[in-house]
PDB file of C-alpha atoms in Angstrom:
ATOM      1  CA  MET A   1     -23.726  41.088 -91.508  1.00  0.00           C
ATOM      2  CA  ALA A   2     -22.308  38.484 -93.847  1.00  0.00           C
ATOM      3  CA  ILE A   3     -24.479  35.830 -92.222  1.00  0.00           C
ATOM      4  CA  ILE A   4     -27.615  37.921 -92.846  1.00  0.00           C
ATOM      5  CA  LYS A   5     -26.677  38.346 -96.505  1.00  0.00           C
ATOM      6  CA  VAL A   6     -26.152  34.608 -96.870  1.00  0.00           C
ATOM      7  CA  VAL A   7     -29.540  33.833 -95.238  1.00  0.00           C
ATOM      8  CA  ALA A   8     -31.286  36.385 -97.484  1.00  0.00           C
ATOM      9  CA  ALA A   9     -29.668  34.879-100.555  1.00  0.00           C
ATOM     10  CA  VAL A  10     -30.809  31.401 -99.523  1.00  0.00           C
ATOM     11  CA  ILE A  11     -34.396  32.636 -99.025  1.00  0.00           C
ATOM     12  CA  VAL A  12     -34.404  34.324-102.450  1.00  0.00           C
ATOM     13  CA  MET A  13     -33.106  31.164-104.096  1.00  0.00           C
ATOM     14  CA  ALA A  14     -35.751  29.073-102.325  1.00  0.00           C
ATOM     15  CA  VAL A  15     -38.543  31.429-103.509  1.00  0.00           C
ATOM     16  CA  LEU A  16     -37.230  31.357-107.063  1.00  0.00           C
ATOM     17  CA  ALA A  17     -37.002  27.565-107.017  1.00  0.00           C
ATOM     18  CA  ALA A  18     -40.549  27.217-105.636  1.00  0.00           C
ATOM     19  CA  THR A  19     -41.860  29.625-108.273  1.00  0.00           C
ATOM     20  CA  PHE A  20     -40.107  27.676-111.036  1.00  0.00           C
ATOM     21  CA  PHE A  21     -41.559  24.345-109.913  1.00  0.00           C
ATOM     22  CA  LEU A  22     -45.045  25.891-109.582  1.00  0.00           C
ATOM     23  CA  VAL A  23     -44.904  27.349-113.110  1.00  0.00           C
ATOM     24  CA  GLU A  24     -43.730  24.007-114.506  1.00  0.00           C
ATOM     25  CA  ARG A  25     -46.523  22.157-112.727  1.00  0.00           C
ATOM     26  CA  LEU A  26     -49.159  24.529-114.097  1.00  0.00           C
ATOM     27  CA  ARG A  27     -47.692  24.239-117.599  1.00  0.00           C
ATOM     28  CA  GLU A  28     -47.765  20.443-117.468  1.00  0.00           C
ATOM     29  CA  GLU A  29     -51.356  20.361-116.182  1.00  0.00           C
ATOM     30  CA  SER A  30     -52.548  22.741-118.903  1.00  0.00           C
ATOM     31  CA  ALA A  31     -50.708  20.797-121.617  1.00  0.00           C
ATOM     32  CA  GLU A  32     -51.820  17.379-120.404  1.00  0.00           C
ATOM     33  CA  PRO A  33     -55.281  17.617-118.842  1.00  0.00           C
ATOM     34  CA  GLN A  34     -56.184  14.968-116.343  1.00  0.00           C
ATOM     35  CA  LEU A  35     -58.537  12.358-117.789  1.00  0.00           C
ATOM     36  CA  VAL A  36     -61.543  11.542-115.629  1.00  0.00           C
ATOM     37  CA  ALA A  37     -62.521   7.917-115.757  1.00  0.00           C
ATOM     38  CA  VAL A  38     -66.088   7.396-117.014  1.00  0.00           C
ATOM     39  CA  PRO A  39     -67.850   4.621-115.142  1.00  0.00           C
ATOM     40  CA  GLU A  40     -68.819   1.704-117.344  1.00  0.00           C
ATOM     41  CA  ILE A  41     -72.516   1.023-117.931  1.00  0.00           C
ATOM     42  CA  PRO A  42     -73.367  -2.393-116.485  1.00  0.00           C
ATOM     43  CA  GLU A  43     -74.400  -5.005-119.039  1.00  0.00           C
ATOM     44  CA  GLY A  44     -78.160  -5.111-119.582  1.00  0.00           C
ATOM     45  CA  VAL A  45     -78.722  -1.544-118.342  1.00  0.00           C
ATOM     46  CA  THR A  46     -80.252   0.892-120.900  1.00  0.00           C
ATOM     47  CA  LEU A  47     -79.974   4.643-120.550  1.00  0.00           C
ATOM     48  CA  ILE A  48     -83.368   6.397-120.611  1.00  0.00           C
ATOM     49  CA  LYS A  49     -83.462   9.176-123.191  1.00  0.00           C
ATOM     50  CA  PRO A  50     -85.316  12.471-122.623  1.00  0.00           C
ATOM     51  CA  GLY A  51     -87.841  11.674-125.347  1.00  0.00           C
ATOM     52  CA  GLU A  52     -88.754   8.411-123.634  1.00  0.00           C
ATOM     53  CA  ILE A  53     -89.186  10.204-120.308  1.00  0.00           C
ATOM     54  CA  ALA A  54     -91.626  12.639-121.935  1.00  0.00           C
ATOM     55  CA  PHE A  55     -93.538   9.766-123.548  1.00  0.00           C
ATOM     56  CA  ASP A  56     -93.828   7.835-120.292  1.00  0.00           C
ATOM     57  CA  ARG A  57     -95.098  10.961-118.556  1.00  0.00           C
ATOM     58  CA  ALA A  58     -97.636  11.540-121.341  1.00  0.00           C
ATOM     59  CA  ARG A  59     -98.964   8.003-120.912  1.00  0.00           C
ATOM     60  CA  GLU A  60     -99.330   8.561-117.170  1.00  0.00           C
ATOM     61  CA  LEU A  61    -101.303  11.740-117.821  1.00  0.00           C
ATOM     62  CA  LEU A  62    -103.540   9.951-120.328  1.00  0.00           C
ATOM     63  CA  ALA A  63    -104.229   7.175-117.835  1.00  0.00           C
ATOM     64  CA  THR A  64    -105.425   9.729-115.281  1.00  0.00           C
ATOM     65  CA  GLY A  65    -107.570  11.652-117.776  1.00  0.00           C
ATOM     66  CA  GLN A  66    -105.321  14.729-117.953  1.00  0.00           C
ATOM     67  CA  PHE A  67    -105.599  15.038-121.736  1.00  0.00           C
ATOM     68  CA  GLY A  68    -104.510  18.665-122.042  1.00  0.00           C
ATOM     69  CA  GLU A  69    -101.254  18.064-120.168  1.00  0.00           C
ATOM     70  CA  ALA A  70    -100.689  14.812-122.071  1.00  0.00           C
ATOM     71  CA  ARG A  71    -101.133  16.637-125.380  1.00  0.00           C
ATOM     72  CA  GLU A  72     -98.453  19.169-124.370  1.00  0.00           C
ATOM     73  CA  LYS A  73     -95.998  16.382-123.534  1.00  0.00           C
ATOM     74  CA  LEU A  74     -96.665  14.624-126.838  1.00  0.00           C
ATOM     75  CA  GLU A  75     -96.237  17.874-128.796  1.00  0.00           C
ATOM     76  CA  PHE A  76     -92.939  18.444-126.972  1.00  0.00           C
ATOM     77  CA  LEU A  77     -91.752  14.945-127.865  1.00  0.00           C
ATOM     78  CA  VAL A  78     -92.572  15.069-131.595  1.00  0.00           C
ATOM     79  CA  GLY A  79     -91.273  18.642-131.874  1.00  0.00           C
ATOM     80  CA  VAL A  80     -87.988  18.326-129.973  1.00  0.00           C
ATOM     81  CA  TYR A  81     -87.212  14.606-130.389  1.00  0.00           C
ATOM     82  CA  PRO A  82     -88.790  13.677-133.764  1.00  0.00           C
ATOM     83  CA  SER A  83     -86.410  10.718-134.205  1.00  0.00           C
ATOM     84  CA  SER A  84     -87.051   9.287-130.759  1.00  0.00           C
ATOM     85  CA  PRO A  85     -88.091   5.595-130.682  1.00  0.00           C
ATOM     86  CA  SER A  86     -91.462   6.684-129.258  1.00  0.00           C
ATOM     87  CA  ALA A  87     -92.038   9.583-131.688  1.00  0.00           C
ATOM     88  CA  SER A  88     -94.109   7.528-134.140  1.00  0.00           C
ATOM     89  CA  GLU A  89     -96.478   6.295-131.426  1.00  0.00           C
ATOM     90  CA  ALA A  90     -96.599   9.795-129.922  1.00  0.00           C
ATOM     91  CA  ARG A  91     -97.699  11.239-133.282  1.00  0.00           C
ATOM     92  CA  ARG A  92    -100.418   8.602-133.562  1.00  0.00           C
ATOM     93  CA  ILE A  93    -101.806   9.288-130.090  1.00  0.00           C
ATOM     94  CA  LEU A  94    -101.565  13.052-130.581  1.00  0.00           C
ATOM     95  CA  GLY A  95    -103.480  12.783-133.867  1.00  0.00           C
ATOM     96  CA  GLU A  96    -106.261  10.773-132.222  1.00  0.00           C
ATOM     97  CA  LEU A  97    -106.597  13.286-129.381  1.00  0.00           C
ATOM     98  CA  ASN A  98    -106.685  16.245-131.761  1.00  0.00           C
ATOM     99  CA  LEU A  99    -109.179  14.701-134.188  1.00  0.00           C
ATOM    100  CA  ASP A 100    -111.468  13.586-131.369  1.00  0.00           C
ATOM    101  CA  ASP A 101    -111.822  17.239-130.362  1.00  0.00           C
ATOM    102  CA  LEU A 102    -111.838  18.609-133.900  1.00  0.00           C
ATOM    103  CA  LEU A 103    -114.584  16.342-135.223  1.00  0.00           C
ATOM    104  CA  SER A 104    -116.725  16.272-132.074  1.00  0.00           C
ATOM    105  CA  THR A 105    -119.873  18.371-131.762  1.00  0.00           C
ATOM    106  CA  GLU A 106    -119.379  18.309-127.997  1.00  0.00           C
ATOM    107  CA  VAL A 107    -116.237  20.448-128.321  1.00  0.00           C
ATOM    108  CA  MET A 108    -117.325  23.622-130.136  1.00  0.00           C
ATOM    109  CA  GLU A 109    -114.006  25.491-130.068  1.00  0.00           C
ATOM    110  CA  GLY A 110    -113.190  26.539-133.644  1.00  0.00           C
ATOM    111  CA  LYS A 111    -116.679  25.615-134.901  1.00  0.00           C
ATOM    112  CA  MET A 112    -119.798  27.653-135.551  1.00  0.00           C
ATOM    113  CA  MET A 113    -123.559  27.240-135.770  1.00  0.00           C
ATOM    114  CA  TYR A 114    -125.072  28.366-139.071  1.00  0.00           C
ATOM    115  CA  GLU A 115    -128.747  29.036-139.723  1.00  0.00           C
ATOM    116  CA  VAL A 116    -129.769  28.141-143.256  1.00  0.00           C
ATOM    117  CA  LYS A 117    -131.165  30.988-145.339  1.00  0.00           C
ATOM    118  CA  SER A 118    -133.380  31.012-148.409  1.00  0.00           C
ATOM    119  CA  GLY A 119    -131.389  30.074-151.526  1.00  0.00           C
ATOM    120  CA  ASP A 120    -128.661  28.210-149.613  1.00  0.00           C
ATOM    121  CA  ASN A 121    -127.300  24.869-150.752  1.00  0.00           C
ATOM    122  CA  PHE A 122    -124.580  22.652-149.342  1.00  0.00           C
ATOM    123  CA  THR A 123    -121.976  23.551-151.967  1.00  0.00           C
ATOM    124  CA  ARG A 124    -122.438  27.297-151.445  1.00  0.00           C
ATOM    125  CA  ILE A 125    -122.306  26.991-147.662  1.00  0.00           C
ATOM    126  CA  ALA A 126    -119.107  24.915-147.859  1.00  0.00           C
ATOM    127  CA  GLN A 127    -117.396  27.420-150.175  1.00  0.00           C
ATOM    128  CA  ILE A 128    -118.384  30.523-148.177  1.00  0.00           C
ATOM    129  CA  HIS A 129    -117.383  29.073-144.817  1.00  0.00           C
ATOM    130  CA  GLY A 130    -114.175  27.339-145.902  1.00  0.00           C
ATOM    131  CA  THR A 131    -115.191  23.757-145.263  1.00  0.00           C
ATOM    132  CA  THR A 132    -116.063  20.633-147.286  1.00  0.00           C
ATOM    133  CA  LEU A 133    -119.251  18.737-148.079  1.00  0.00           C
ATOM    134  CA  ASP A 134    -117.686  15.691-146.416  1.00  0.00           C
ATOM    135  CA  CYS A 135    -117.087  17.679-143.233  1.00  0.00           C
ATOM    136  CA  ILE A 136    -120.598  19.178-143.179  1.00  0.00           C
ATOM    137  CA  MET A 137    -122.093  15.719-143.508  1.00  0.00           C
ATOM    138  CA  HIS A 138    -119.878  14.329-140.746  1.00  0.00           C
ATOM    139  CA  MET A 139    -120.436  17.174-138.293  1.00  0.00           C
ATOM    140  CA  ASN A 140    -124.209  17.008-138.739  1.00  0.00           C
ATOM    141  CA  GLY A 141    -124.630  13.224-138.903  1.00  0.00           C
ATOM    142  CA  LEU A 142    -125.959  13.274-142.477  1.00  0.00           C
ATOM    143  CA  GLN A 143    -125.992  10.126-144.594  1.00  0.00           C
ATOM    144  CA  ARG A 144    -126.761  11.999-147.798  1.00  0.00           C
ATOM    145  CA  ILE A 145    -127.070  15.549-149.068  1.00  0.00           C
ATOM    146  CA  ASP A 146    -130.769  16.259-148.525  1.00  0.00           C
ATOM    147  CA  LYS A 147    -132.742  19.415-149.134  1.00  0.00           C
ATOM    148  CA  LEU A 148    -132.148  22.411-146.890  1.00  0.00           C
ATOM    149  CA  PHE A 149    -134.889  24.571-145.478  1.00  0.00           C
ATOM    150  CA  PRO A 150    -134.625  28.122-144.107  1.00  0.00           C
ATOM    151  CA  GLY A 151    -134.174  27.964-140.358  1.00  0.00           C
ATOM    152  CA  ASP A 152    -132.272  24.658-140.378  1.00  0.00           C
ATOM    153  CA  GLU A 153    -129.118  24.765-138.261  1.00  0.00           C
ATOM    154  CA  LEU A 154    -125.790  23.273-139.261  1.00  0.00           C
ATOM    155  CA  VAL A 155    -122.551  22.808-137.316  1.00  0.00           C
ATOM    156  CA  LEU A 156    -119.726  24.133-139.490  1.00  0.00           C
ATOM    157  CA  LEU A 157    -116.009  23.542-139.070  1.00  0.00           C
ATOM    158  CA  PRO A 158    -113.776  25.923-141.067  1.00  0.00           C
ATOM    159  CA  LEU A 159    -110.822  23.920-142.395  1.00  0.00           C
ATOM    160  CA  ASN A 160    -107.651  26.004-142.302  1.00  0.00           C
ATOM    161  CA  PHE A 161    -104.665  23.691-142.363  1.00  0.00           C
ATOM    162  CA  ASN A 162    -101.109  23.694-143.605  1.00  0.00           C
ATOM    163  CA  VAL A 163     -99.882  20.470-145.159  1.00  0.00           C
ATOM    164  CA  LYS A 164     -96.289  19.270-145.154  1.00  0.00           C
ATOM    165  CA  ILE A 165     -95.156  16.192-147.038  1.00  0.00           C
ATOM    166  CA  ASP A 166     -91.827  14.827-145.808  1.00  0.00           C
ATOM    167  CA  VAL A 167     -90.864  12.048-148.200  1.00  0.00           C
ATOM    168  CA  PRO A 168     -87.620  10.919-146.483  1.00  0.00           C
ATOM    169  CA  ARG A 169     -89.539  10.388-143.220  1.00  0.00           C
ATOM    170  CA  LYS A 170     -92.564   9.003-145.106  1.00  0.00           C
ATOM    171  CA  LEU A 171     -94.999  11.400-143.451  1.00  0.00           C
ATOM    172  CA  LEU A 172     -97.794  13.712-144.510  1.00  0.00           C
ATOM    173  CA  SER A 173     -98.638  16.072-141.651  1.00  0.00           C
ATOM    174  CA  LEU A 174    -101.449  18.546-141.058  1.00  0.00           C
ATOM    175  CA  TYR A 175    -100.748  21.686-139.042  1.00  0.00           C
ATOM    176  CA  ARG A 176    -103.263  24.103-137.577  1.00  0.00           C
ATOM    177  CA  GLU A 177    -101.989  27.513-136.479  1.00  0.00           C
ATOM    178  CA  GLY A 178     -98.461  26.126-136.355  1.00  0.00           C
ATOM    179  CA  ARG A 179     -99.349  23.116-134.182  1.00  0.00           C
ATOM    180  CA  LEU A 180     -99.314  19.533-135.390  1.00  0.00           C
ATOM    181  CA  LEU A 181    -102.838  18.200-135.859  1.00  0.00           C
ATOM    182  CA  LYS A 182    -102.101  14.737-137.219  1.00  0.00           C
ATOM    183  CA  SER A 183     -99.516  12.812-139.241  1.00  0.00           C
ATOM    184  CA  TYR A 184    -100.277  10.152-141.860  1.00  0.00           C
ATOM    185  CA  ASP A 185     -97.953   7.458-143.183  1.00  0.00           C
ATOM    186  CA  LEU A 186     -96.896   7.761-146.815  1.00  0.00           C
ATOM    187  CA  LEU A 187     -96.938   4.319-148.411  1.00  0.00           C
ATOM    188  CA  HIS A 188     -95.490   5.386-151.745  1.00  0.00           C
ATOM    189  CA  ALA A 189     -94.396   8.557-153.527  1.00  0.00           C
ATOM    190  CA  LYS A 190     -93.433   9.221-157.122  1.00  0.00           C
ATOM    191  CA  ALA A 191     -92.679  12.537-158.839  1.00  0.00           C
ATOM    192  CA  ARG A 192     -90.554  13.883-161.651  1.00  0.00           C
ATOM    193  CA  ASP A 193     -86.790  13.953-161.231  1.00  0.00           C
ATOM    194  CA  GLY A 194     -85.519  16.778-159.099  1.00  0.00           C
ATOM    195  CA  GLY A 195     -85.909  17.529-155.418  1.00  0.00           C
ATOM    196  CA  GLY A 196     -86.183  20.740-153.496  1.00  0.00           C
ATOM    197  CA  ALA A 197     -89.154  22.532-152.029  1.00  0.00           C
ATOM    198  CA  LEU A 198     -92.523  22.389-153.773  1.00  0.00           C
ATOM    199  CA  ARG A 199     -95.277  24.782-152.794  1.00  0.00           C
ATOM    200  CA  SER A 200     -98.709  23.922-154.099  1.00  0.00           C
ATOM    201  CA  ARG A 201    -102.369  23.662-153.143  1.00  0.00           C
ATOM    202  CA  ILE A 202    -105.303  21.336-153.563  1.00  0.00           C
ATOM    203  CA  GLY A 203    -106.729  22.209-156.950  1.00  0.00           C
ATOM    204  CA  GLN A 204    -109.419  19.562-157.385  1.00  0.00           C
ATOM    205  CA  LYS A 205    -111.175  16.799-155.463  1.00  0.00           C
ATOM    206  CA  ILE A 206    -112.798  13.823-157.187  1.00  0.00           C
ATOM    207  CA  GLY A 207    -113.939  10.269-156.538  1.00  0.00           C
ATOM    208  CA  LEU A 208    -112.916   7.271-158.651  1.00  0.00           C
ATOM    209  CA  LEU A 209    -115.621   4.656-159.093  1.00  0.00           C
ATOM    210  CA  GLU A 210    -114.814   0.964-159.088  1.00  0.00           C
ATOM    211  CA  SER A 211    -116.611   0.376-162.386  1.00  0.00           C
ATOM    212  CA  GLY A 212    -114.487   1.378-165.348  1.00  0.00           C
ATOM    213  CA  GLY A 213    -112.469   3.996-163.456  1.00  0.00           C
ATOM    214  CA  ARG A 214    -115.186   6.606-163.957  1.00  0.00           C
ATOM    215  CA  VAL A 215    -114.905   9.933-162.135  1.00  0.00           C
ATOM    216  CA  SER A 216    -117.518  11.213-159.698  1.00  0.00           C
ATOM    217  CA  PRO A 217    -117.704  14.912-158.697  1.00  0.00           C
ATOM    218  CA  VAL A 218    -117.922  15.640-154.971  1.00  0.00           C
ATOM    219  CA  LYS A 219    -121.561  16.751-155.068  1.00  0.00           C
ATOM    220  CA  PHE A 220    -122.768  13.480-156.626  1.00  0.00           C
ATOM    221  CA  GLU A 221    -124.125  10.759-154.379  1.00  0.00           C
ATOM    222  CA  SER A 222    -121.745   8.239-155.994  1.00  0.00           C
ATOM    223  CA  TYR A 223    -118.777  10.196-154.585  1.00  0.00           C
ATOM    224  CA  ARG A 224    -119.552   8.970-151.059  1.00  0.00           C
ATOM    225  CA  ASN A 225    -118.416   5.406-151.828  1.00  0.00           C
ATOM    226  CA  ALA A 226    -115.746   6.282-154.401  1.00  0.00           C
ATOM    227  CA  ARG A 227    -111.972   6.249-153.852  1.00  0.00           C
ATOM    228  CA  LYS A 228    -110.974   9.799-152.959  1.00  0.00           C
ATOM    229  CA  VAL A 229    -108.368  11.643-155.039  1.00  0.00           C
ATOM    230  CA  LEU A 230    -106.984  15.127-154.306  1.00  0.00           C
ATOM    231  CA  ILE A 231    -105.261  16.712-157.310  1.00  0.00           C
ATOM    232  CA  LEU A 232    -102.617  19.364-156.723  1.00  0.00           C
ATOM    233  CA  ASP A 233    -102.300  22.339-159.011  1.00  0.00           C
ATOM    234  CA  HIS A 234     -98.610  21.533-159.637  1.00  0.00           C
ATOM    235  CA  ARG A 235     -98.113  19.285-162.693  1.00  0.00           C
ATOM    236  CA  GLY A 236    -101.024  17.072-161.791  1.00  0.00           C
ATOM    237  CA  LEU A 237     -99.476  15.547-158.680  1.00  0.00           C
ATOM    238  CA  GLN A 238    -102.064  13.704-156.627  1.00  0.00           C
ATOM    239  CA  LEU A 239    -102.878  12.505-153.152  1.00  0.00           C
ATOM    240  CA  ARG A 240    -104.619   9.158-153.533  1.00  0.00           C
ATOM    241  CA  GLU A 241    -105.061   5.639-152.237  1.00  0.00           C
ATOM    242  CA  VAL A 242    -102.244   3.222-152.987  1.00  0.00           C
ATOM    243  CA  MET A 243    -103.384   0.354-155.190  1.00  0.00           C
ATOM    244  CA  GLU A 244    -102.144  -3.232-155.470  1.00  0.00           C
ATOM    245  CA  ILE A 245    -100.859  -2.802-158.988  1.00  0.00           C
ATOM    246  CA  GLU A 246     -97.525  -2.237-160.637  1.00  0.00           C
ATOM    247  CA  GLU A 247     -95.739   0.925-159.513  1.00  0.00           C
ATOM    248  CA  GLU A 248     -95.575   2.345-163.055  1.00  0.00           C
ATOM    249  CA  ASP A 249     -99.371   2.285-163.319  1.00  0.00           C
ATOM    250  CA  GLN A 250    -100.037   4.317-160.187  1.00  0.00           C
ATOM    251  CA  GLY A 251     -99.190   7.684-161.679  1.00  0.00           C
ATOM    252  CA  ARG A 252     -97.306  10.505-159.994  1.00  0.00           C
ATOM    253  CA  GLY A 253     -98.029  11.768-156.520  1.00  0.00           C
ATOM    254  CA  PHE A 254     -98.283  10.693-152.903  1.00  0.00           C
ATOM    255  CA  PHE A 255    -100.077   7.513-151.907  1.00  0.00           C
ATOM    256  CA  LEU A 256    -101.731   6.634-148.591  1.00  0.00           C
ATOM    257  CA  SER A 257    -104.104   4.020-147.210  1.00  0.00           C
ATOM    258  CA  GLY A 258    -107.768   4.161-148.173  1.00  0.00           C
ATOM    259  CA  ALA A 259    -108.837   5.059-144.620  1.00  0.00           C
ATOM    260  CA  ASP A 260    -106.348   7.933-144.468  1.00  0.00           C
ATOM    261  CA  MET A 261    -107.508   9.256-147.838  1.00  0.00           C
ATOM    262  CA  GLU A 262    -111.129   9.247-146.613  1.00  0.00           C
ATOM    263  CA  GLN A 263    -110.075  11.373-143.662  1.00  0.00           C
ATOM    264  CA  LEU A 264    -107.960  13.747-145.751  1.00  0.00           C
ATOM    265  CA  ALA A 265    -110.849  14.224-148.198  1.00  0.00           C
ATOM    266  CA  LEU A 266    -112.946  15.324-145.233  1.00  0.00           C
ATOM    267  CA  LEU A 267    -110.317  17.714-143.856  1.00  0.00           C
ATOM    268  CA  LEU A 268    -108.774  19.264-146.994  1.00  0.00           C
ATOM    269  CA  ARG A 269    -110.741  21.692-149.119  1.00  0.00           C
ATOM    270  CA  VAL A 270    -110.289  23.027-152.628  1.00  0.00           C
ATOM    271  CA  GLY A 271    -109.527  26.513-153.927  1.00  0.00           C
ATOM    272  CA  THR A 272    -109.450  28.735-150.869  1.00  0.00           C
ATOM    273  CA  VAL A 273    -106.760  26.601-149.224  1.00  0.00           C
ATOM    274  CA  SER A 274    -104.026  28.773-150.754  1.00  0.00           C
ATOM    275  CA  TYR A 275    -101.915  28.407-147.605  1.00  0.00           C
ATOM    276  CA  THR A 276    -101.723  24.632-147.902  1.00  0.00           C
ATOM    277  CA  HIS A 277     -98.066  23.995-148.628  1.00  0.00           C
ATOM    278  CA  LEU A 278     -96.566  20.670-149.635  1.00  0.00           C
ATOM    279  CA  THR A 279     -92.821  20.257-149.295  1.00  0.00           C
ATOM    280  CA  LEU A 280     -91.349  17.634-151.615  1.00  0.00           C
ATOM    281  CA  THR A 281     -87.861  16.960-150.291  1.00  0.00           C
ATOM    282  CA  THR A 282     -87.058  14.006-152.530  1.00  0.00           C
ATOM    283  CA  LYS A 283     -88.612  12.422-155.568  1.00  0.00           C
ATOM    284  CA  ARG A 284     -89.802   9.068-154.254  1.00  0.00           C
ATOM    285  CA  ILE A 285     -89.977   6.555-151.464  1.00  0.00           C
ATOM    286  CA  VAL A 286     -87.956   3.435-152.106  1.00  0.00           C
TER     287      VAL A 286
END
C-alpha cells in the first residue's frame, strides 16, 4: 500500500512539473514572438505594384482593340492608385478614349438630333439644350456660324460636367456622372491668400484678341481665333491660357496651355452649369 502511495505521488509530481514547464513555455512564446526572416530582394529586382499591373493589362487590352475593358482598367488605376507612377499616363489615355467617343458623331450615346424650327438661332439652341456654340460647330463640322433654315438638322451634345481643380496635384479634371472624363495639367495658379474649398461656376466666356487685348464675345466671328478665357463668378477668378510674361501680370486664376483652353471652351458652358464645382485646395502652384 505504501508503494502505491509513493508511485501515485511521483505521478502527481510529474504531471505538475510538466504543466509548469508547459505554462512557462507558452508565456515565453507569447511575450517574445518568434521573428520570421524576410527573404532579401535580390539586387536589380523591382517589385511590381498593383497599379502597374493594371496599367500593363490596360495596354494589352488597347492593343487588341478591347477599348471598353481597357477604359475600366484605366479608371480603376486613376481612382484607386492616383499616385502610381503610371497614373499620369493612364489619365492621358483615358481622356483621349473618352473624348474620342464624346466628340464623335459616330457614337451617338448622350447626343441628340435637333430639327431647326422657325425663329431658331445658334445662341438660343445652345442655351436651351445646355451646350456651347463651339460644341455645335464642332459636332456639325461648321467653320462659321451661318444662317439656319427650318428643317435643318443639328447634332447636339448636352454638356453636363463637374469640374475639380486640384492645385497641389496640378490638375483640372472633368467628371461626367461621377466618372472621370479627362484631366488637364495646370501650368500655373494664383489666387488670394487662404485655402479651403471653393465652389463656383463659369459665369462668363470671352475671347481675347491679339491686337490691343480687345475682348470678343462668343457669338462674334473674331472669337474663333481669339484666346479663350472662362471667368468664374467668384471674385473674378479665371481659367485662361498661360502667357510668357511676368507672373504678376497674369492676374488671378488657373492657367493652362492654349490647346487645353480651346478644348475647355468647347466643353464648358455658361450659366446653366450650376453644378460645376471648382475645389481650390491651396492658393498657388510654385
